[in-house]
């Protein structure tokens, strides 16, 4: 107990020393967080194309390549390598996402959800790949588009299956609610279905990936600042191991988050589409 | 001259009057926060992301996914057919085994019946032979008994004759005259019968 | 509430010696931290409860674990959204 307290105290001292260390005008020494746009906004490589755009395009290309290679293989043999991977993903979508949320009727949505899952996962994954370390979904562009697409798709599905008025009647006046409560329920349902759903879908993906990215940036910067510390306090350099260990741990955690966010985005899409196809009775 | 009004939670209001020249120095720090909003989507990223996703989706939907799904279904059906054929083979083998067992059972029953029959004939033969032997023994015994009887009768007749003659002699000696033969004979016969009986 | 007013007072005191832009940035930074901290309390408790209950349900009926897991992630996603909106508010206050 004492030793941990001591360690925490020392760590706090170290940080305070770093933060308050007087920096030169040209190159500030110590720990300083850069302006957020310098770690999020990337300069154009070619006009109109920056790092995030390249990652998004590469995700689509890698996904296509994986499934192309898998589709070219002989299907009758026991699946190996890329074919096995592709089939595992397809089965995951069918069993764990569609069967759990939409049932057997939703099987027609497999290609859409499969593509969505693979694309988002491959956009998330560069966040933890060394030397790339930028998830394309940590910028609002891709999540916003995906959420808008989902919004259009589930509303269109609802209108197609229940008719325009039937769909909005089911959305705005959910059956089984006392008549007097509609005064309260209808505005809530309107906002939650038409505004909050796409908004929260986009913000969830975006904010999770951005938060993970910022965490990695912070611990990487802290490690760098400690290791390059040019103060008289010589023990600062070895202490840089601590944020580095946390950086490694958080990178492992981000692998999980990348998968989980792709999964949650796809599951929520399936739930919204399933809800629009089969209204509650 | 500019007037800055700061309103904060709790209703505290700060009014600050500053000249334009004085605020000029702070533009450097303010510039950091006047850049594009980090949350706002960037046009080119949105357009390129949308384009690549839609192309990916179309390729998957039209070409790649049906191919993979068809392959998976074909293999699963093949595996299911294999399972079914294995099941049918197994049931055929089972019926063969049961047929074979039934045949074995009939053969075994036949053998048992044959053995029983043989045993029965054997028993019959033995009993007939025993009966024959018994009959032979019985006739022999009957013949022996008849002989014996005959011998006995002969002996008895001789004894009766002897006794008669003895009785005649003794009576002649005692009485002096020869007794009536028929009486003697009768007496002797009576004695002989009682003797034989006793 | 007292803490809030104290923070506000402190920011006022600091603001008295700063230029308006700096004062605004300062206040925004403080409020941003506070906003995110407050936004994280509820979802933290909520996500803990969701996972705990889901584990209980899975331990009680392992055969329905798949369904429970899917529903659990849905619940986590909805609960987490609140914390993430707090995070976005943080970014907006701090950098926008």
XYZ file of C-alpha atoms in Angstrom:
575
model
C 0.000 0.000 0.000
C 2.733 2.394 0.994
C 4.854 1.545 -2.007
C 2.029 2.147 -4.463
C 1.204 5.450 -2.797
C 4.829 6.373 -3.006
C 4.972 5.395 -6.644
C 1.851 7.411 -7.438
C 3.275 10.416 -5.600
C 6.521 10.161 -7.441
C 4.704 9.774 -10.737
C 2.608 12.851 -10.025
C 5.771 14.786 -9.149
C 7.374 13.654 -12.361
C 4.393 14.734 -14.385
C 4.208 18.092 -12.652
C 7.912 18.636 -13.252
C 7.425 17.813 -16.886
C 4.402 19.996 -17.329
C 5.931 22.983 -15.571
C 9.336 22.609 -17.108
C 10.266 25.829 -18.812
C 10.464 25.361 -22.547
C 12.333 27.362 -25.117
C 10.409 29.418 -27.607
C 11.429 27.343 -30.615
C 10.843 23.795 -29.363
C 8.857 23.384 -26.184
C 10.331 20.697 -24.001
C 8.370 18.372 -21.771
C 4.843 17.151 -22.185
C 2.533 19.280 -24.245
C -0.494 18.050 -26.093
C -0.497 19.199 -29.707
C -3.525 20.985 -31.165
C -6.086 18.320 -31.884
C -6.278 19.042 -35.584
C -2.643 18.172 -36.058
C -3.305 14.604 -34.947
C -6.627 14.205 -36.743
C -6.508 16.202 -39.941
C -4.122 14.925 -42.529
C -2.604 16.870 -45.337
C -3.560 15.879 -48.843
C -1.163 13.437 -50.450
C -2.734 14.040 -53.820
C -5.250 16.894 -53.994
C -8.510 15.548 -52.606
C -6.948 12.415 -51.129
C -5.497 12.251 -47.626
C -4.526 9.440 -45.292
C -8.084 8.775 -44.120
C -9.310 8.551 -47.699
C -6.503 6.150 -48.566
C -7.385 3.960 -45.563
C -11.062 3.899 -46.549
C -10.221 2.952 -50.137
C -7.723 0.339 -48.987
C -10.340 -1.190 -46.673
C -12.687 -1.699 -49.588
C -9.857 -3.018 -51.770
C -8.577 -5.438 -49.099
C -12.112 -6.650 -48.372
C -12.756 -7.196 -52.063
C -9.419 -8.956 -52.480
C -10.083 -11.281 -49.528
C -13.468 -12.330 -50.819
C -12.242 -12.490 -54.408
C -9.412 -14.861 -53.493
C -11.842 -16.867 -51.358
C -14.413 -17.063 -54.145
C -11.823 -18.267 -56.639
C -11.003 -21.347 -54.590
C -12.601 -24.727 -55.049
C -15.620 -24.715 -52.781
C -15.905 -28.473 -52.495
C -12.579 -28.913 -50.717
C -12.287 -28.307 -46.992
C -11.836 -24.525 -46.641
C -8.357 -23.266 -45.844
C -6.707 -19.858 -45.541
C -8.642 -16.983 -47.095
C -11.642 -19.167 -47.978
C -11.840 -20.341 -44.366
C -11.606 -16.742 -43.109
C -14.312 -15.572 -45.517
C -16.611 -18.432 -44.548
C -16.039 -17.800 -40.838
C -17.049 -14.155 -41.341
C -20.120 -15.128 -43.364
C -21.181 -17.659 -40.745
C -20.572 -15.134 -37.980
C -22.854 -12.646 -39.719
C -25.519 -15.272 -40.354
C -25.515 -17.047 -37.001
C -24.504 -14.379 -34.496
C -26.057 -11.288 -36.036
C -28.953 -12.135 -38.338
C -30.330 -15.218 -36.582
C -30.131 -13.497 -33.195
C -31.866 -10.307 -34.278
C -33.950 -10.811 -37.427
C -34.467 -14.557 -37.599
C -34.494 -16.596 -40.794
C -36.335 -13.940 -42.836
C -33.344 -11.629 -42.596
C -30.979 -13.903 -44.535
C -31.403 -11.725 -47.617
C -29.597 -8.947 -45.776
C -26.428 -11.002 -45.344
C -24.409 -9.370 -48.167
C -25.254 -5.856 -46.968
C -24.423 -6.564 -43.322
C -21.362 -8.594 -44.291
C -19.975 -5.775 -46.396
C -20.765 -3.264 -43.678
C -19.055 -5.331 -41.005
C -15.941 -6.019 -43.061
C -15.636 -2.417 -44.228
C -16.015 -0.908 -40.751
C -13.670 -3.446 -39.208
C -11.024 -2.827 -41.830
C -11.464 0.932 -41.351
C -11.059 0.519 -37.580
C -8.077 -1.766 -37.729
C -5.423 0.715 -38.985
C -5.793 2.435 -35.598
C -3.584 -0.217 -34.066
C -1.324 -1.125 -36.972
C 2.116 0.362 -36.268
C 3.231 3.251 -38.497
C -0.300 3.748 -39.824
C -2.139 4.199 -36.516
C -5.095 6.147 -37.758
C -8.546 4.562 -37.830
C -10.496 5.929 -40.773
C -13.578 5.882 -38.536
C -11.972 8.346 -36.092
C -12.986 11.003 -38.594
C -16.666 11.731 -38.926
C -16.854 11.149 -42.685
C -17.148 7.374 -42.876
C -19.381 6.895 -39.772
C -21.681 9.710 -40.874
C -22.114 8.184 -44.301
C -22.676 4.694 -42.897
C -25.253 5.969 -40.404
C -27.054 7.908 -43.112
C -27.076 4.851 -45.330
C -28.513 2.740 -42.503
C -31.131 5.423 -41.847
C -32.197 5.426 -45.476
C -32.155 1.631 -45.671
C -34.234 0.929 -42.592
C -36.790 3.597 -43.348
C -37.070 2.391 -46.939
C -37.484 -1.188 -45.725
C -40.221 -0.134 -43.326
C -42.070 1.807 -45.998
C -41.689 -1.047 -48.483
C -42.981 -3.670 -46.045
C -45.736 -1.757 -44.267
C -46.585 1.042 -46.662
C -45.806 4.690 -45.976
C -48.665 5.335 -43.561
C -48.534 1.933 -41.940
C -44.841 2.330 -41.193
C -45.154 5.791 -39.703
C -48.246 4.762 -37.799
C -46.288 1.940 -36.217
C -43.330 4.180 -35.504
C -45.240 7.134 -34.110
C -48.111 5.326 -32.402
C -46.637 2.082 -31.087
C -49.482 -0.330 -30.327
C -50.135 -1.368 -26.748
C -49.715 2.109 -25.294
C -52.629 3.802 -23.535
C -54.199 6.499 -25.749
C -53.449 9.292 -23.303
C -49.743 8.499 -23.323
C -49.411 9.145 -27.063
C -49.012 12.819 -26.272
C -45.753 11.860 -24.594
C -44.736 8.829 -26.620
C -45.197 10.130 -30.154
C -42.662 12.994 -30.042
C -40.162 10.758 -28.238
C -40.563 8.012 -30.825
C -40.336 10.487 -33.685
C -37.080 11.935 -32.393
C -35.611 8.633 -31.325
C -36.307 6.850 -34.590
C -35.592 9.575 -37.088
C -32.915 11.620 -35.325
C -31.326 9.821 -32.413
C -30.839 6.480 -34.189
C -28.566 7.662 -37.003
C -26.926 10.245 -34.788
C -26.065 7.783 -32.032
C -24.974 5.187 -34.582
C -22.500 7.591 -36.147
C -21.361 9.158 -32.880
C -20.875 5.778 -31.182
C -18.520 4.509 -33.836
C -16.747 7.791 -34.328
C -16.332 8.658 -30.647
C -15.135 5.180 -29.677
C -12.460 5.169 -32.326
C -11.503 8.806 -31.675
C -11.230 8.196 -27.928
C -9.067 5.124 -28.530
C -6.896 7.059 -30.937
C -6.488 9.949 -28.489
C -5.582 7.538 -25.684
C -2.886 5.959 -27.812
C -1.609 9.408 -28.820
C -1.488 10.599 -25.229
C 0.450 7.605 -23.957
C 2.779 7.601 -26.935
C 3.509 11.300 -26.373
C 4.011 10.737 -22.648
C 6.413 7.907 -23.317
C 8.332 10.035 -25.776
C 8.433 12.995 -23.421
C 9.751 10.848 -20.559
C 12.356 9.053 -22.602
C 13.661 12.253 -24.184
C 13.466 14.210 -20.944
C 16.471 16.566 -20.806
C 16.251 17.501 -17.166
C 18.625 16.902 -14.303
C 16.253 14.278 -12.932
C 17.919 11.223 -14.414
C 15.230 8.765 -13.191
C 12.718 10.165 -15.673
C 14.088 8.091 -18.524
C 13.441 4.604 -17.092
C 10.007 5.708 -15.847
C 9.054 6.022 -19.501
C 8.539 2.253 -19.415
C 5.281 2.723 -17.473
C 3.297 4.685 -20.081
C 4.852 2.481 -22.736
C 3.473 -0.649 -21.028
C 0.080 1.029 -20.813
C 0.393 1.950 -24.494
C 0.927 -1.713 -25.375
C -2.014 -2.740 -23.193
C -4.273 -0.108 -24.748
C -3.245 -1.217 -28.226
C -4.448 -4.719 -27.326
C -7.637 -3.195 -25.963
C -8.128 -1.258 -29.190
C -8.055 -4.516 -31.165
C -11.062 -5.601 -29.119
C -12.759 -2.216 -29.519
C -12.237 -2.245 -33.292
C -14.011 -5.576 -33.550
C -16.690 -4.696 -31.012
C -17.626 -1.411 -32.693
C -17.929 -3.058 -36.103
C -20.049 -5.783 -34.481
C -22.282 -3.342 -32.603
C -22.784 -1.163 -35.660
C -23.829 -4.213 -37.677
C -26.054 -5.640 -34.927
C -27.836 -2.306 -34.496
C -28.343 -2.061 -38.249
C -29.819 -5.569 -38.212
C -32.073 -4.657 -35.283
C -33.319 -1.483 -36.993
C -33.984 -3.276 -40.270
C -35.631 -6.192 -38.449
C -37.828 -3.769 -36.485
C -38.869 -2.027 -39.698
C -39.662 -5.335 -41.410
C -41.750 -6.808 -38.623
C -43.629 -4.227 -36.566
C -44.364 -5.003 -32.952
C -47.881 -6.276 -32.454
C -13.196 49.400 -27.962
C -14.865 46.077 -27.411
C -17.030 44.873 -24.596
C -16.667 41.268 -23.501
C -19.437 39.802 -21.383
C -18.797 36.461 -19.722
C -21.771 34.623 -18.294
C -21.126 31.576 -16.163
C -23.153 29.112 -14.231
C -24.466 30.545 -11.018
C -25.325 33.825 -12.665
C -21.950 35.401 -12.295
C -21.307 37.996 -14.926
C -18.066 39.507 -15.832
C -17.842 42.605 -17.986
C -14.536 43.449 -19.490
C -13.779 46.357 -21.679
C -10.727 46.041 -23.831
C -9.257 47.940 -26.695
C -8.826 46.358 -30.095
C -5.078 46.674 -29.973
C -4.882 44.855 -26.647
C -6.694 41.762 -27.925
C -4.460 41.493 -30.960
C -1.791 39.674 -28.983
C -4.093 36.805 -28.030
C -5.039 35.892 -31.600
C -2.217 33.331 -31.672
C -3.751 31.257 -28.881
C -7.243 31.695 -30.240
C -6.205 30.504 -33.675
C -5.817 27.008 -32.369
C -9.514 26.767 -31.654
C -10.681 28.545 -34.778
C -9.587 25.697 -37.078
C -12.169 23.374 -38.563
C -14.253 21.548 -36.025
C -12.621 18.184 -35.310
C -16.046 16.545 -35.205
C -17.436 17.919 -38.437
C -17.153 15.455 -41.305
C -14.740 16.396 -43.998
C -16.225 16.451 -47.472
C -13.580 14.481 -49.298
C -13.413 11.790 -46.596
C -17.178 11.377 -46.656
C -17.351 11.196 -50.440
C -14.420 8.814 -50.845
C -15.570 6.608 -47.953
C -19.087 6.475 -49.404
C -17.753 5.693 -52.863
C -15.437 2.927 -51.752
C -18.096 1.379 -49.532
C -20.719 1.451 -52.252
C -18.357 -0.079 -54.795
C -17.399 -2.750 -52.276
C -21.087 -3.399 -51.542
C -22.010 -3.713 -55.213
C -19.104 -6.074 -55.936
C -19.993 -8.199 -52.923
C -23.688 -8.253 -53.626
C -23.491 -8.976 -57.333
C -20.458 -11.176 -57.683
C -18.515 -12.336 -54.632
C -21.101 -13.169 -52.008
C -23.356 -15.365 -54.221
C -20.273 -17.297 -55.310
C -19.087 -17.940 -51.770
C -22.572 -18.704 -50.544
C -23.150 -21.125 -53.405
C -19.898 -22.898 -52.622
C -20.765 -23.111 -48.928
C -24.254 -24.406 -49.652
C -22.925 -26.937 -52.157
C -20.392 -28.243 -49.669
C -22.938 -28.359 -46.849
C -25.377 -30.207 -49.069
C -22.590 -32.579 -50.105
C -21.767 -33.211 -46.457
C -25.433 -33.735 -45.658
C -25.779 -36.155 -48.587
C -22.710 -37.999 -47.417
C -24.269 -38.236 -43.990
C -27.502 -39.523 -45.423
C -25.771 -42.110 -47.620
C -23.725 -43.200 -44.617
C -26.954 -43.549 -42.659
C -28.580 -45.608 -45.425
C -25.481 -47.808 -45.710
C -25.506 -48.310 -41.991
C -29.193 -49.283 -41.978
C -28.609 -51.666 -44.925
C -25.749 -53.287 -43.060
C -27.950 -53.534 -39.999
C -30.731 -55.267 -41.992
C -28.131 -57.646 -43.487
C -26.926 -58.488 -40.010
C -30.453 -59.131 -38.810
C -31.175 -61.316 -41.857
C -28.035 -63.308 -41.222
C -28.967 -63.687 -37.585
C -32.440 -64.903 -38.550
C -30.901 -67.452 -40.909
C -28.584 -68.628 -38.205
C -31.542 -68.979 -35.871
C -33.510 -71.113 -38.353
C -30.492 -73.297 -39.036
C -29.899 -73.713 -35.379
C -33.569 -74.603 -34.794
C -33.404 -77.131 -37.623
C -30.325 -78.717 -36.158
C -31.931 -78.872 -32.769
C -35.046 -80.492 -34.278
C -32.891 -83.046 -36.090
C -30.999 -83.848 -32.918
C -34.287 -84.230 -31.061
C -35.630 -86.522 -33.751
C -32.495 -88.643 -33.668
C -32.647 -88.831 -29.955
C -36.288 -89.841 -30.162
C -35.638 -92.616 -32.672
C -32.728 -93.764 -30.564
C -34.941 -93.818 -27.509
C -37.613 -95.698 -29.393
C -35.161 -98.283 -30.644
C -33.711 -98.745 -27.227
C -37.100 -99.123 -25.609
C -38.228 -101.585 -28.286
C -35.087 -103.607 -27.825
C -35.526 -103.522 -24.086
C -39.119 -104.642 -24.528
C -37.998 -107.445 -26.853
C -35.395 -108.570 -24.374
C -37.933 -108.371 -21.588
C -40.357 -110.450 -23.616
C -37.670 -113.007 -24.350
C -36.772 -113.146 -20.680
C -40.437 -113.471 -19.776
C -41.030 -116.418 -22.150
C -37.895 -118.079 -20.894
C -38.958 -117.542 -17.360
C -42.450 -118.881 -18.149
C -40.962 -121.974 -19.760
C -38.714 -122.489 -16.780
C -41.609 -122.053 -14.449
C -43.707 -124.553 -16.452
C -40.858 -127.031 -16.347
C -40.520 -126.481 -12.672
C -44.216 -126.989 -12.191
C -44.139 -130.105 -14.235
C -41.187 -131.391 -12.278
C -42.910 -130.497 -9.049
C -46.096 -132.237 -10.143
C -44.116 -135.273 -11.158
C -42.332 -135.237 -7.832
C -45.632 -134.815 -6.055
C -47.164 -137.704 -7.947
C -44.173 -139.865 -7.109
C -44.357 -138.721 -3.478
C -48.122 -139.391 -3.483
C -47.586 -142.819 -4.971
C -44.840 -143.515 -2.477
C -46.976 -142.258 0.380
C -49.903 -144.294 -0.856
C -47.855 -147.428 -1.096
C -46.295 -146.707 2.301
C -49.719 -146.031 3.794
C -51.086 -149.197 2.242
C -48.182 -151.201 3.609
C -48.365 -149.663 7.043
C -52.117 -150.086 7.261
C -51.774 -153.700 6.042
C -49.210 -154.313 8.682
C -51.274 -152.617 11.343
C -54.705 -153.782 10.403
C -53.921 -156.937 8.569
C -55.861 -156.265 5.523
C -55.272 -154.077 2.621
C -57.239 -150.916 2.876
C -59.541 -149.529 0.326
C -57.382 -147.934 -2.262
C -59.713 -145.083 -2.982
C -59.861 -144.048 0.680
C -56.122 -144.125 0.981
C -55.711 -142.190 -2.128
C -58.183 -139.564 -0.919
C -56.413 -139.200 2.418
C -53.065 -138.965 0.800
C -54.358 -136.383 -1.575
C -55.768 -134.337 1.313
C -52.517 -134.425 3.197
C -50.507 -133.610 0.153
C -52.719 -130.643 -0.557
C -52.505 -129.312 2.986
C -48.810 -129.998 2.979
C -48.419 -128.248 -0.214
C -50.506 -125.504 1.178
C -48.666 -125.275 4.479
C -23.548 22.454 -6.736
C -21.127 24.121 -4.312
C -18.230 22.587 -6.207
C -19.652 23.957 -9.432
C -19.882 27.489 -8.093
C -16.402 27.184 -6.661
C -15.054 26.170 -10.044
C -16.953 29.007 -11.641
C -15.493 31.447 -9.073
C -12.032 30.119 -9.738
C -12.457 30.541 -13.445
C -13.700 34.074 -12.857
C -10.693 34.837 -10.711
C -8.385 33.482 -13.368
C -10.316 35.262 -16.056
C -9.784 38.586 -14.345
C -6.109 38.389 -15.215
C -6.496 36.919 -18.699
C -7.471 38.244 -22.080
C -11.040 37.371 -23.148
C -9.999 34.672 -25.597
C -7.840 32.973 -22.982
C -10.548 33.308 -20.405
C -13.039 31.681 -22.711
C -10.645 28.865 -23.564
C -9.932 28.324 -19.866
C -13.574 28.176 -18.905
C -14.314 25.877 -21.814
C -11.499 23.522 -20.836
C -12.687 23.319 -17.247
C -16.290 22.813 -18.241
C -15.237 20.214 -20.799
C -13.485 18.106 -18.177
C -16.444 18.471 -15.835
C -18.927 17.581 -18.571
C -17.102 14.434 -19.519
C -16.613 13.402 -15.897
C -20.329 13.802 -15.169
C -21.313 12.062 -18.383
C -19.191 9.028 -17.521
C -20.745 8.328 -14.093
C -24.132 7.010 -15.168
C -23.032 4.886 -18.107
C -20.221 3.449 -15.999
C -22.697 2.186 -13.407
C -25.119 1.111 -16.133
C -22.580 -0.898 -18.121
C -21.384 -2.573 -14.935
C -24.940 -3.595 -14.118
C -25.601 -4.847 -17.649
C -22.497 -7.035 -17.669
C -23.158 -8.331 -14.163
C -26.731 -9.290 -14.936
C -25.723 -10.826 -18.264
C -23.097 -12.980 -16.540
C -25.679 -14.053 -13.957
C -28.113 -14.991 -16.710
C -25.447 -16.880 -18.673
C -24.343 -18.770 -15.560
C -27.919 -19.697 -14.780
C -28.832 -20.736 -18.335
C -25.714 -21.456 -20.370
C -27.831 -22.694 -23.278
C -29.196 -19.181 -23.890
C -25.755 -17.555 -23.675
C -25.731 -16.525 -27.340
C -28.970 -14.591 -27.129
C -27.970 -13.003 -23.821
C -24.638 -11.917 -25.285
C -26.238 -10.221 -28.290
C -28.782 -8.449 -26.122
C -26.051 -7.488 -23.677
C -24.007 -5.818 -26.406
C -27.115 -3.975 -27.579
C -27.713 -2.688 -24.056
C -24.074 -1.720 -23.677
C -24.212 0.118 -26.998
C -27.241 2.160 -25.931
C -25.816 2.925 -22.492
C -22.390 3.734 -23.815
C -23.868 6.236 -26.258
C -24.513 8.615 -23.333
C -20.883 8.565 -22.263
C -19.795 9.040 -25.848
C -22.061 12.034 -26.272
C -20.332 13.405 -23.178
C -17.013 12.769 -24.882
C -18.170 14.582 -27.994
C -19.336 17.464 -25.822
C -15.857 17.470 -24.317
C -14.252 17.703 -27.733
C -16.697 20.383 -28.808
C -16.134 22.491 -25.705
C -12.402 22.069 -25.728
C -11.562 22.424 -29.382
C -14.478 23.856 -31.280
